[in-house]
Coordinates of C-alpha atoms and ligand atoms in Angstrom, one line a residue:
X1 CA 120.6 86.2 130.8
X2 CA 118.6 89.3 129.6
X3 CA 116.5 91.0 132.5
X4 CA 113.3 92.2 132.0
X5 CA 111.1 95.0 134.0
X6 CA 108.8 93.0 136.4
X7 CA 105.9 91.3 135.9
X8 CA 103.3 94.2 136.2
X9 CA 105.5 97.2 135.8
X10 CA 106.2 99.2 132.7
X11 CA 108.6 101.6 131.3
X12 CA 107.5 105.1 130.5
X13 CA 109.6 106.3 127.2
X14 CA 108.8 109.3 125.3
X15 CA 106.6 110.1 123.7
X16 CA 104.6 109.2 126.2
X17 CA 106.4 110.5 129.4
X18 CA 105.4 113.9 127.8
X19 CA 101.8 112.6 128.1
X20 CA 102.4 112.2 131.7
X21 CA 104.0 115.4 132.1
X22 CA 100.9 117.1 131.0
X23 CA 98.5 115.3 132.6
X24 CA 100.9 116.1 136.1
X25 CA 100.8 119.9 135.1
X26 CA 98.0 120.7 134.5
X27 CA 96.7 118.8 137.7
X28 CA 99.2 121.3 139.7
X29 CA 97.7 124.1 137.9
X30 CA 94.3 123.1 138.5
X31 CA 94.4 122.1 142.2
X32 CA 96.1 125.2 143.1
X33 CA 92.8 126.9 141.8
X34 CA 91.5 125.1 144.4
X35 CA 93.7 125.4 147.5
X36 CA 95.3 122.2 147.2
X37 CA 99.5 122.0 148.1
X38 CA 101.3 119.3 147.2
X39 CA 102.4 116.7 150.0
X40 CA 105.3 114.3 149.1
X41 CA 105.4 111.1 151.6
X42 CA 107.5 107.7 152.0
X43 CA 106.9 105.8 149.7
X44 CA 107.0 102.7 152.3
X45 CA 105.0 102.7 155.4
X46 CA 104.7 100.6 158.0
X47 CA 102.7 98.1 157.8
X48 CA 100.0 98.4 160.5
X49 CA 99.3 101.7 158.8
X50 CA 97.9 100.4 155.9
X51 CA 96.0 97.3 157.5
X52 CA 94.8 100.1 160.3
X53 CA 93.8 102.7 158.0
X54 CA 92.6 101.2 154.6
X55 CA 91.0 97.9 156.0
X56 CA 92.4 94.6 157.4
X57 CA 89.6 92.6 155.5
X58 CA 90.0 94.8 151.9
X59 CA 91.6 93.0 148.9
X60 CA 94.3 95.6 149.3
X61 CA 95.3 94.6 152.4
X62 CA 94.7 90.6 152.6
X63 CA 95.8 89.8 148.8
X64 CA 97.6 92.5 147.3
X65 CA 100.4 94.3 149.7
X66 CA 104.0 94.0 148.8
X67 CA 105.0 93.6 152.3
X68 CA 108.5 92.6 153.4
X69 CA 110.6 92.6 156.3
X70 CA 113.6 95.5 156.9
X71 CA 116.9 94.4 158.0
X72 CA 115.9 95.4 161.9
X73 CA 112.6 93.1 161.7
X74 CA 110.2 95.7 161.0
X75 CA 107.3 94.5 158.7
X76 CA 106.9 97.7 155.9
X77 CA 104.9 98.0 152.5
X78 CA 105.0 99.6 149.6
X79 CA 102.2 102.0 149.9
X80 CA 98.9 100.7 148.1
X81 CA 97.0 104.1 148.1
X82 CA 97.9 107.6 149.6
X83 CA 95.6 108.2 152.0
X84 CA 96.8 106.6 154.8
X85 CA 100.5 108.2 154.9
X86 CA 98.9 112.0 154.2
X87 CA 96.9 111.7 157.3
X88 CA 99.9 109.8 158.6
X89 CA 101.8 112.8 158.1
X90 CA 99.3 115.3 159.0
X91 CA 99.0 114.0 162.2
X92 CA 102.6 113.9 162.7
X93 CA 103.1 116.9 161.8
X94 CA 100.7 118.5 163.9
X95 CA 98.8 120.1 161.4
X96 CA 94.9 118.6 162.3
X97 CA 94.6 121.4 165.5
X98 CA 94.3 124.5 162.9
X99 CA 90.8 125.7 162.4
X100 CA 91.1 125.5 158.7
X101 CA 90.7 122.7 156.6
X102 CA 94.0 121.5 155.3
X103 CA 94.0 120.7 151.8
X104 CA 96.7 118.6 150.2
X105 CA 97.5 116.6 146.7
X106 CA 100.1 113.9 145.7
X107 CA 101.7 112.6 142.4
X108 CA 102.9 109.4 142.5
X109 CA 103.4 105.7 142.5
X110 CA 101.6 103.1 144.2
X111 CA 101.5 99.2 144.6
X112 CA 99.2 96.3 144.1
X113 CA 100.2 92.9 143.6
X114 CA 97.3 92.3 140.9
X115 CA 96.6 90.5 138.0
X116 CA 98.3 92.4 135.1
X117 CA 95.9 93.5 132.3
X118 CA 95.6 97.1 130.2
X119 CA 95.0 99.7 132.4
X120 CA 96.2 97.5 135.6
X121 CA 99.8 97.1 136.7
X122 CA 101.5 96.5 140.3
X123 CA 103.5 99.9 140.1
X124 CA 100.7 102.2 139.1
X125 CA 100.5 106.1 139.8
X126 CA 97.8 107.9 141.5
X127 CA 97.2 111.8 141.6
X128 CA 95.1 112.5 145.0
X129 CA 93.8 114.9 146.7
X130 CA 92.7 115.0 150.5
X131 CA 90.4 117.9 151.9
X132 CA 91.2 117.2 155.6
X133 CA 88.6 118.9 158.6
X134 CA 85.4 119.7 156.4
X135 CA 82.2 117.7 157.3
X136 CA 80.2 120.2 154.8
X137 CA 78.2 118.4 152.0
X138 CA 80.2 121.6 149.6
X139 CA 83.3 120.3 149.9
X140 CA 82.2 117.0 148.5
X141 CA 80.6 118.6 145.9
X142 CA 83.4 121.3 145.6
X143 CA 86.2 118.4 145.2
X144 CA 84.5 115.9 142.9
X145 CA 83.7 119.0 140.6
X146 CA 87.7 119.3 140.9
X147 CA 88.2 115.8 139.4
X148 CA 86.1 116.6 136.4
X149 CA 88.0 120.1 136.2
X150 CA 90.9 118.3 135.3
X151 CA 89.1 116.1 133.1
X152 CA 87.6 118.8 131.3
X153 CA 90.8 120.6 130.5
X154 CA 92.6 117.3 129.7
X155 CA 89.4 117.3 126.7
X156 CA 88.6 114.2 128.2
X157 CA 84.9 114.2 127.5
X158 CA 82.6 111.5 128.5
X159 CA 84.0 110.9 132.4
X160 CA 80.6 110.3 133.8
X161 CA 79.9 110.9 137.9
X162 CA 78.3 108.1 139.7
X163 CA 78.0 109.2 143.9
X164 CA 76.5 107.0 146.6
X165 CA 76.1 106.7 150.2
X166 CA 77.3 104.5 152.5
X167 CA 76.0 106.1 155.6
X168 CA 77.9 106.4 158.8
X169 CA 78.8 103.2 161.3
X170 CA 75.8 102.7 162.5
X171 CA 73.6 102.9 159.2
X172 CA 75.8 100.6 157.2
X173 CA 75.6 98.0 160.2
X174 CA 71.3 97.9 159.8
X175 CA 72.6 98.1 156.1
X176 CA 74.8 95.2 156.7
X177 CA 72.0 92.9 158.1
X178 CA 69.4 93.8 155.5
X179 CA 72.6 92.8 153.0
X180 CA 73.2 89.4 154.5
X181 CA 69.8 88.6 154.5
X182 CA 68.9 89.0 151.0
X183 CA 71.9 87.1 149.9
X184 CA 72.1 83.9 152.4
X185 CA 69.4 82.3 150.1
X186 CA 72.2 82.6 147.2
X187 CA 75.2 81.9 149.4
X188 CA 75.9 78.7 146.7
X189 CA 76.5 81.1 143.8
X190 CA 78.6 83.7 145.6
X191 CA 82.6 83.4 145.2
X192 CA 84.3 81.7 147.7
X193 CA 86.2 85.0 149.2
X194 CA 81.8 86.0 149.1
X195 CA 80.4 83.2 150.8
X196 CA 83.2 84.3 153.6
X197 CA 82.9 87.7 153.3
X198 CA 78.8 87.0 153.6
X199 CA 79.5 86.5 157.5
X200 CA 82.6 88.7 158.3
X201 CA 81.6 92.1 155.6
X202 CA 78.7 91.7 153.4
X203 CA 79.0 95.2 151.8
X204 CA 82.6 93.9 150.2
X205 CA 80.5 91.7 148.1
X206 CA 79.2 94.9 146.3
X207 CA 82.2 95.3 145.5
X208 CA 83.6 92.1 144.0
X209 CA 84.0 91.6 140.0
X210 CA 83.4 88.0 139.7
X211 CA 81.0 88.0 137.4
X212 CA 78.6 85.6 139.3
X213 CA 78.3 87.8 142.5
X214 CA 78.2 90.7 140.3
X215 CA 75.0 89.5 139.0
X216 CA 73.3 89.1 142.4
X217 CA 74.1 93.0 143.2
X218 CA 70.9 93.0 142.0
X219 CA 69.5 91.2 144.8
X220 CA 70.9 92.9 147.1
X221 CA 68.9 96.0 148.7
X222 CA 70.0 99.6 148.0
X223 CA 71.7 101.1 151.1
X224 CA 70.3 104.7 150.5
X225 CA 66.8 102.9 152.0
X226 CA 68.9 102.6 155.0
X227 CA 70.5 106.0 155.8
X228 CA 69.7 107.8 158.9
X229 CA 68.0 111.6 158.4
X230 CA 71.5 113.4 159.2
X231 CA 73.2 111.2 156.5
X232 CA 70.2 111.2 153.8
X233 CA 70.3 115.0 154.6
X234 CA 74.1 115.6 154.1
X235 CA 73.4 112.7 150.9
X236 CA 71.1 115.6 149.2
X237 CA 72.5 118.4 150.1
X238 CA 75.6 117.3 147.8
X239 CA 73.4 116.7 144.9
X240 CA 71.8 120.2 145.6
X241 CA 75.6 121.7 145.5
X242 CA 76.7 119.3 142.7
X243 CA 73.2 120.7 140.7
X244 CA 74.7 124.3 141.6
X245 CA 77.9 123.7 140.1
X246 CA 76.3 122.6 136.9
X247 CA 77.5 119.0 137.1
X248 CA 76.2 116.0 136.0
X249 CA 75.8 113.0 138.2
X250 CA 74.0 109.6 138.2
X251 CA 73.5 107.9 141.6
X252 CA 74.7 104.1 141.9
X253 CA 73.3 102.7 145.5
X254 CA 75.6 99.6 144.7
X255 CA 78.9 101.7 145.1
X256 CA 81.1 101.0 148.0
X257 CA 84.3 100.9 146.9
X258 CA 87.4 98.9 148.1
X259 CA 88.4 100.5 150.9
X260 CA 87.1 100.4 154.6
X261 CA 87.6 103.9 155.6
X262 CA 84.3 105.5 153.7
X263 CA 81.7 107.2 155.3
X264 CA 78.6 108.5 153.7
X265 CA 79.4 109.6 150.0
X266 CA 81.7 107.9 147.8
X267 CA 81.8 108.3 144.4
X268 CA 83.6 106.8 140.8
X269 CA 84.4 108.9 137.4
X270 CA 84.7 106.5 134.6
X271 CA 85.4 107.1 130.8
X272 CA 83.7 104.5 128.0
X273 CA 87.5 105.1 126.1
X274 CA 88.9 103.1 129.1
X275 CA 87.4 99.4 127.9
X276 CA 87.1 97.1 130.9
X277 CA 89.2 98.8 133.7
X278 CA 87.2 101.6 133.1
X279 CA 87.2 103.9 136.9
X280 CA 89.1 106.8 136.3
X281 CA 89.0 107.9 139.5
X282 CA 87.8 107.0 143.0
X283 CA 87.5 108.6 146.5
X284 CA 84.6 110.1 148.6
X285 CA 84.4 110.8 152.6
X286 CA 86.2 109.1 155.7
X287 CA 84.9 111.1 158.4
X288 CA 86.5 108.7 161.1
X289 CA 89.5 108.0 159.8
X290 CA 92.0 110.5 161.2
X291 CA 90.2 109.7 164.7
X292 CA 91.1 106.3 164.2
X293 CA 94.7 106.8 163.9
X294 CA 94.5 108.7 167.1
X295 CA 93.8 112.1 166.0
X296 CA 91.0 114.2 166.9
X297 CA 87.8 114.3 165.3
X298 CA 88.6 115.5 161.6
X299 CA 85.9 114.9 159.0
X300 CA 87.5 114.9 155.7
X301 CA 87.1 114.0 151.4
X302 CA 89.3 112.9 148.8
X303 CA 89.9 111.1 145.8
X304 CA 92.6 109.2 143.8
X305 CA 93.0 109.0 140.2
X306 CA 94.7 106.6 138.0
X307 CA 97.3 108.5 136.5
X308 CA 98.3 105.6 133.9
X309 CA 94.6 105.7 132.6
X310 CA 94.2 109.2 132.3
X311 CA 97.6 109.4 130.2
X312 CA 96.1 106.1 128.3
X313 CA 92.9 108.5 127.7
X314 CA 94.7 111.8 127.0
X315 CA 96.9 109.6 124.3
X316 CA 93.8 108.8 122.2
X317 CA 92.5 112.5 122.9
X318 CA 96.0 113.8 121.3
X319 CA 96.1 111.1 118.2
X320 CA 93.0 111.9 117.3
X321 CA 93.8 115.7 117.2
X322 CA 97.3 115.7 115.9
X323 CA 100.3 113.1 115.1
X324 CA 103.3 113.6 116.7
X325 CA 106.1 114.9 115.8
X326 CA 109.0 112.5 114.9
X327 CA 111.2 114.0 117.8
X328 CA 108.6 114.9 120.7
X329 CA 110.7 118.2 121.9
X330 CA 111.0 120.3 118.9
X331 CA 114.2 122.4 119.6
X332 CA 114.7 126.0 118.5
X333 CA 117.7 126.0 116.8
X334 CA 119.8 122.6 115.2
X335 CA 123.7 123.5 115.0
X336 CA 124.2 121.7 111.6
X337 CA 128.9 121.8 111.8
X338 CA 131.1 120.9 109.1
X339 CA 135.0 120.2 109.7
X340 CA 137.0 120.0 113.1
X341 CA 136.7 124.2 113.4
X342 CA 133.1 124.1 112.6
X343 CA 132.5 121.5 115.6
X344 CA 134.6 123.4 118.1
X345 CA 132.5 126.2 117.4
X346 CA 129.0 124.7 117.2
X347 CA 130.0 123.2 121.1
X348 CA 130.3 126.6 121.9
X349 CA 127.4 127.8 120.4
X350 CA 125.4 125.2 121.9
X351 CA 125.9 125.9 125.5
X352 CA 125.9 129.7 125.0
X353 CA 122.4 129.6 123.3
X354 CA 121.3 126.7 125.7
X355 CA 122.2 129.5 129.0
X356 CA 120.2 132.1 127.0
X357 CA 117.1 129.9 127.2
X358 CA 116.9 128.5 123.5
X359 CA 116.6 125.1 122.9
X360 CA 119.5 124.1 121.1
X361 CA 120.5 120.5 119.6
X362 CA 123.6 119.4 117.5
X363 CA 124.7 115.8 116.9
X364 CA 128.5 115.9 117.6
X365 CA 129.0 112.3 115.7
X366 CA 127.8 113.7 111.9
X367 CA 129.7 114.9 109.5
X368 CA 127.2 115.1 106.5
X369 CA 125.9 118.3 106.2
X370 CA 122.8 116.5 104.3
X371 CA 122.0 113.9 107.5
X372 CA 122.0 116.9 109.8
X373 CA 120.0 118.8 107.6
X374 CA 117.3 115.8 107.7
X375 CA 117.7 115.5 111.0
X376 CA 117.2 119.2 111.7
X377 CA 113.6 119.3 110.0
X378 CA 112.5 115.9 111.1
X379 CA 112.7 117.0 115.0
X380 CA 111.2 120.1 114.1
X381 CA 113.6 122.5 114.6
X382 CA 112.6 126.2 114.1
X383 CA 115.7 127.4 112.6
X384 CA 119.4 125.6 111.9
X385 CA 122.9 127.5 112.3
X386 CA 124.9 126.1 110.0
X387 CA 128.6 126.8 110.8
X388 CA 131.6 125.5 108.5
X389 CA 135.1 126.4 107.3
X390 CA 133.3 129.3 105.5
X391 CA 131.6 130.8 108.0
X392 CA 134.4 130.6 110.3
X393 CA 136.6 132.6 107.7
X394 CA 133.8 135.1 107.5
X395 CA 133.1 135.3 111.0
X396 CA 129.4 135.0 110.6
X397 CA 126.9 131.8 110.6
X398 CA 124.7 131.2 108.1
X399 CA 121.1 131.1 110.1
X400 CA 118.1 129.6 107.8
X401 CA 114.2 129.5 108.9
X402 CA 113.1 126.4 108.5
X403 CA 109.7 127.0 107.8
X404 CA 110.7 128.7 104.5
X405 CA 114.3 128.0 104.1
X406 CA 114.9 131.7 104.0
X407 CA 118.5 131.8 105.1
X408 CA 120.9 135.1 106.1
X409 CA 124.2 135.3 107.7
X410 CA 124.6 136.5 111.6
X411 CA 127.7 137.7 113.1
X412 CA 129.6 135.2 115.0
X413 CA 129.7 135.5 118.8
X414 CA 126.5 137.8 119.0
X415 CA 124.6 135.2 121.2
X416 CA 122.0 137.9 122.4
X417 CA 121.0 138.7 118.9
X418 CA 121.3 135.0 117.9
X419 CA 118.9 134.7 120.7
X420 CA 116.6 138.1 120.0
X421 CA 116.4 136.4 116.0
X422 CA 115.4 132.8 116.8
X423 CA 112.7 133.3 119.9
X424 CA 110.7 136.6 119.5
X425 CA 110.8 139.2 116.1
X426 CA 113.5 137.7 114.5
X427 CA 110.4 136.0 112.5
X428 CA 110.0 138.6 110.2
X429 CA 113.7 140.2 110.0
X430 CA 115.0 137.0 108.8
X431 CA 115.9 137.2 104.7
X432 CA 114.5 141.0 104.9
Ligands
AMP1 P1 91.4 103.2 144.5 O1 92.7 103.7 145.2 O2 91.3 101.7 144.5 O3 90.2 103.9 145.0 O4 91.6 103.5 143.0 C1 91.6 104.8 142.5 C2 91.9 104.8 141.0 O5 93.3 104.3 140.8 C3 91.1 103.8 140.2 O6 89.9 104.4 139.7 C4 92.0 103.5 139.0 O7 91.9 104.5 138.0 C5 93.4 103.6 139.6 N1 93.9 102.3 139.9 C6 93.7 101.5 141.0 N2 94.4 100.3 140.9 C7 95.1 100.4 139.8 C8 96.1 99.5 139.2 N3 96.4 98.3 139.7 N4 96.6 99.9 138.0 C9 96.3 101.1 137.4 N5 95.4 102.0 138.0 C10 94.8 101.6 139.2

């Protein structure tokens, strides 16, 4: 029987796991510009966290949890998003009662039992970011410009900014009303999960891609008309701050986005290059989250991004530029060995050079000097060592640039000039 990798899950085989290994860097290096320190939490929660924190009437939470039950009769999940477990940890860690805001990031993956397509799987990974006890309308501004930071230096170009509102509690329940209203008369052509969520949480219908309901977004009333003055004040003073930052923005007053948690902005990147699942990233504020999970009052922002479409994105970005290289980690130096002595010694070599930092490859199943030598260029190596019977006798290897073939013998043994030759200035002492 062969096994397969589960319905919704992939395998991630260089190239591409280089892709991802950018796209991780450089979100490091970019959120430290920012404050941000990375967080690492369980991968599974309990499972009142998640239908506490994210929503108990959210897609996430009533379709889509992989949810089991331990061997001691505890009910756990595979975390669906991040959010809940960083404040989860926060909290438990004791780290809300500071005066500063605490700003934290995670890599990694996250499940959804949903409907497989490009650019959706059940293992996906998110890189998020949390910016927890800041109620300021700059720190929204300050971490969706973030987002596009990264996007930027990824040369991901066209991720547009759509923001909304969605008010606090009490304007999205006048919202809520005004929502119902104007879509009872049209109850009939709403989804079935709409037509319920019509009487238990209208604004979920905003949210639903069925293409029918979709269509009657346009019905519905834009929730910006029903903010309070504190949260249509905080609502333009992040356009002001996004304006000072010089980014671009379009407001969507039909964004709500799938989680419970939000409180006034929430926002989407998307990229045209992403086809039909085309959100790049998600997030916005949850002002009363943390106090709902029993902490004290800690407003606070974030956003998650979908690592597998960003890589997807950055793929396109790096074919158009450049093809690949046959073998994705060039190494400095290919040990091309001829005969039993020759291997010994190349084995040698290899780990010697490898401890003084070069990047050193040898195949020890070849003996065609001709295969190795193909092999040698079509990875990319920067220079081969080519060490046979001969250059054992002589006590010296024969060392040849591979970008001109100019070739020159090195004393055996002298690993630190080996080294000095192959990585800086040996480039133009070689064949001089
Ligand atoms: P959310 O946690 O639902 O706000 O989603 C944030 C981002 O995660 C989205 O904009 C997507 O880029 C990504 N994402 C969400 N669900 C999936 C999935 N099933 N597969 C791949 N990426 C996803």
């Amino acid at each position: 029987m062969e096994i397969k990798a589960s319905k919704g899950t992939r395998d991630i085989l260089p190239p591409e796991v280089e892709d991802w290994q950018l796209v991780e860097e450089t979100s490091r290096r970019i959120f430290a510009l920012y404050g941000f320190r990375e967080i690492r939490t369980p991968i599974f929660e309990s499972t009142d966290l998640f239908v506490k924190s994210t929503g108990s009437d959210t897609d996430i939470v009533t379709k889509e949890m992989y949810t089991f039950t331990d061997r001691a009769g505890r009910s756990v999940t595979l975390r669906p998003e991040g959010t809940p477990g960083v404040v989860r940890a926060a909290l438990e860690a004791g780290l809300l009662r500071r005066l500063e805001a605490e700003r934290f990031y995670y890599i990694g993956p996250m499940f959804r039992y949903e409907r497989p397509q490009k650019g959706r799987y059940r293992q996906f990974s998110q890189i998020g970011v949390e910016l927890l006890g800041s109620a300021h309308p700059a720190a929204d501004a300050e971490v969706m410009e973030m987002a596009l930071a990264l996007f930027s230096s990824l040369g991901i170009g066209d991720a547009r900014l759509q923001i909304n509102s969605v008010g606090h509690a009490e304007c999205r329940a006048t919202y809520r009303v005004a929502l119902r209203e104007a879509l009872v008369p049209h109850r009939d052509r709403l989804c079935p999960d709409c037509q319920r969520r019509l009487d238990v949480n209208p604004l979920r219908i905003l949210d639903c891609k069925v293409p029918g309901c979709a269509a009657l977004k346009e019905k519905a009333p834009s929730i910006l008309d029903h903010l309070c003055d504190d949260c249509r004040t905080h609502m333009s003073r992040v356009q002001e701050a996004l304006r000072a930052l010089d980014v671009p923005f379009t407001i969507n007053p039909r964004l709500v986005r799938g989680l419970d948690y939000y409180t006034r902005t929430t926002f989407e990147v998307a990229s045209g290059g992403l086809g039909a699942q085309n959100a790049l990233c998600g997030g916005g504020r949850y002002d009363d989250l943390v106090a709902s999970m029993g902490g004290p009052p800690t407003p606070a922002f974030g956003f998650a991004i979908g690592a597998d479409r960003l890589v997807m994105l950055l793929g396109a970005v790096v074919e158009g530029q450049r093809a690949r290289p046959a073998c994705p980690s060039p190494a400095d130096v290919y040990i091309v060995h001829l005969g039993q002595a020759g291997f010994d010694e190349a084995f040698r070599a290899a780990r010697a050079l490898r401890s003084r930092g070069v990047a050193t490859l040898f195949d020890p199943e070849s003996r065609d000097l001709k295969k190795q030598m193909s092999r040698a260029s079509a990875c990319g190596a920067r220079y081969t060592i080519i060490i046979g019977d001969s250059e054992i006798e002589r006590r010296a290897y024969a060392l040849k640039r591979m970008s001109d073939g100019i070739q020159k013998d090195v004393a055996a043994g002298q690993w630190d000039e080996i080294t000095r030759e192959v990585t800086h200035g040996g480039q133009q002492r070689v064949g001089a």
